[in-house]
XYZ file of C-alpha atoms in Angstrom:
180
model
C -39.917 48.578 23.583
C -39.465 44.856 24.343
C -42.170 42.401 23.376
C -44.346 40.988 26.133
C -44.929 37.225 26.470
C -48.064 37.241 24.279
C -46.380 39.254 21.525
C -43.361 36.954 21.606
C -45.613 33.881 21.305
C -47.512 35.477 18.401
C -44.269 36.330 16.629
C -42.955 32.761 17.057
C -46.238 31.402 15.702
C -46.070 33.732 12.695
C -42.495 32.642 11.977
C -43.539 28.991 12.203
C -46.467 29.546 9.806
C -44.228 31.379 7.351
C -41.757 28.469 7.311
C -44.474 25.820 6.861
C -45.967 27.734 3.944
C -42.566 28.680 2.468
C -43.432 32.352 2.613
C -40.659 34.854 2.106
C -40.947 36.473 5.517
C -38.043 38.275 7.128
C -37.839 39.990 10.484
C -36.046 43.325 10.395
C -35.125 44.970 13.672
C -34.161 48.596 13.306
C -32.336 51.120 15.401
C -33.942 54.439 16.348
C -35.664 55.901 13.268
C -34.783 59.609 13.062
C -38.111 60.730 11.662
C -39.919 58.988 14.485
C -37.937 60.058 17.518
C -34.940 62.203 18.331
C -35.307 62.083 22.067
C -32.880 63.988 24.251
C -35.517 65.126 26.723
C -38.275 63.113 28.367
C -41.176 65.233 27.113
C -40.020 66.680 23.789
C -37.831 65.576 20.905
C -34.529 67.361 20.432
C -35.473 69.067 17.176
C -38.645 70.517 18.721
C -36.772 71.464 21.889
C -34.079 73.320 19.915
C -36.646 75.017 17.647
C -38.661 76.247 20.616
C -35.497 77.542 22.307
C -34.467 79.300 19.089
C -37.886 80.930 18.647
C -37.982 82.028 22.283
C -34.447 83.409 22.114
C -33.319 81.146 24.956
C -29.633 81.308 25.829
C -29.406 77.580 26.562
C -31.045 74.194 26.223
C -30.714 71.671 29.045
C -30.402 68.007 28.078
C -30.623 65.157 30.544
C -27.462 63.183 31.299
C -23.779 63.647 30.574
C -24.029 63.490 26.775
C -21.573 60.576 26.733
C -23.867 57.620 25.932
C -23.637 56.371 22.363
C -26.670 55.860 20.132
C -27.251 54.638 16.596
C -29.834 56.405 14.446
C -31.414 55.174 11.242
C -33.549 57.325 8.966
C -37.025 55.924 8.529
C -36.610 55.858 4.718
C -33.582 53.589 5.129
C -35.593 51.313 7.445
C -38.289 51.032 4.793
C -35.715 50.392 2.039
C -34.024 47.674 4.109
C -37.352 46.006 4.862
C -38.208 45.896 1.164
C -34.709 44.607 0.360
C -35.118 41.715 2.817
C -38.637 40.911 1.566
C -37.317 40.729 -1.997
C -34.568 38.233 -1.142
C -35.032 34.779 -2.576
C -35.616 32.091 0.037
C -32.248 30.374 -0.447
C -30.320 33.616 0.096
C -32.328 34.470 3.203
C -31.901 30.959 4.628
C -28.137 31.058 3.988
C -27.759 34.137 6.217
C -30.148 33.116 9.011
C -30.872 30.153 11.255
C -34.251 28.666 12.237
C -34.235 30.129 15.762
C -32.169 33.185 14.822
C -33.970 34.508 11.771
C -33.984 38.254 12.444
C -31.818 40.699 10.547
C -30.716 43.888 12.284
C -31.192 47.086 10.312
C -29.004 50.028 11.185
C -26.107 52.153 10.100
C -23.481 50.276 12.062
C -22.285 53.632 13.402
C -23.102 55.375 16.649
C -22.597 58.891 17.982
C -22.605 60.419 21.426
C -25.724 62.188 22.627
C -23.501 65.294 22.757
C -22.633 64.975 19.041
C -26.290 64.369 18.232
C -27.297 67.495 20.160
C -24.615 69.534 18.387
C -25.835 68.296 14.991
C -29.462 69.078 15.827
C -28.405 72.522 17.100
C -26.629 73.210 13.820
C -29.498 71.956 11.631
C -32.126 73.899 13.583
C -29.980 77.015 13.782
C -30.016 77.323 17.565
C -27.195 79.654 18.626
C -27.453 79.115 22.376
C -25.511 76.875 24.687
C -26.140 73.152 25.207
C -26.042 72.269 28.908
C -25.918 68.639 30.016
C -27.575 67.948 33.360
C -25.435 65.113 34.746
C -27.756 64.834 37.766
C -30.258 63.171 35.395
C -29.779 59.567 34.217
C -27.758 58.672 31.136
C -29.514 55.414 30.416
C -27.768 52.587 28.586
C -24.143 53.513 27.796
C -24.266 52.238 24.202
C -26.895 51.061 21.745
C -25.451 49.814 18.478
C -26.779 47.019 16.297
C -24.600 44.440 14.585
C -25.565 44.870 10.922
C -23.085 42.353 9.489
C -25.818 40.031 8.144
C -27.530 42.784 6.199
C -24.240 44.095 4.823
C -23.266 40.547 3.775
C -26.523 40.428 1.818
C -25.539 43.639 0.022
C -27.509 46.413 1.746
C -26.370 49.399 3.759
C -28.008 52.646 4.829
C -27.729 55.669 2.559
C -28.853 58.566 4.755
C -26.231 60.215 6.950
C -27.178 61.353 10.445
C -27.019 65.021 9.426
C -29.116 64.463 6.288
C -31.647 62.415 8.249
C -32.007 65.094 10.899
C -32.317 67.749 8.176
C -35.062 65.772 6.434
C -36.903 65.103 9.702
C -36.683 68.765 10.711
C -37.859 69.972 7.289
C -40.812 67.580 7.550
C -41.570 68.865 11.055
C -41.535 72.463 9.808
C -44.026 71.723 7.028
C -46.397 70.157 9.526
C -45.839 72.848 12.178
C -46.685 75.595 9.682
C -49.736 73.778 8.298
């Protein structure tokens, strides 16, 4: 979600304070964290949608759009690890990779997949044996969302969790909470 004018002003003020006080403060912008959201449907996440369809014995799951848009997903543990990595950078290293008015560092995998591939992966992880149907009468949204992670890679960090492993971890976590 984009920042509103007040949030943007507060963020700029915080950045200014951090520079005046020589605080080691980095801004990390992440892609979609898998454990937070795997949205393929407006009301329910894809893992929940597939699990419910599996439990109900549904023959198909309908997903909005064509399945062609590309998305990047980052496991929440990798987002946390990257944030800690950036916070632990010495000031000179951080300053060498950023500029005063361009001080954010994108956090992501640098890889994207189609919504179709994501749905197929979720289907496999969840064990749904039905058909995936894409409803092209519904909107696709932005054709591609992929962050440029060159700065973070130049600093020596890259994500460790594959899409499949991240979905598996998120689904396992969901199951422990759904049973409890």
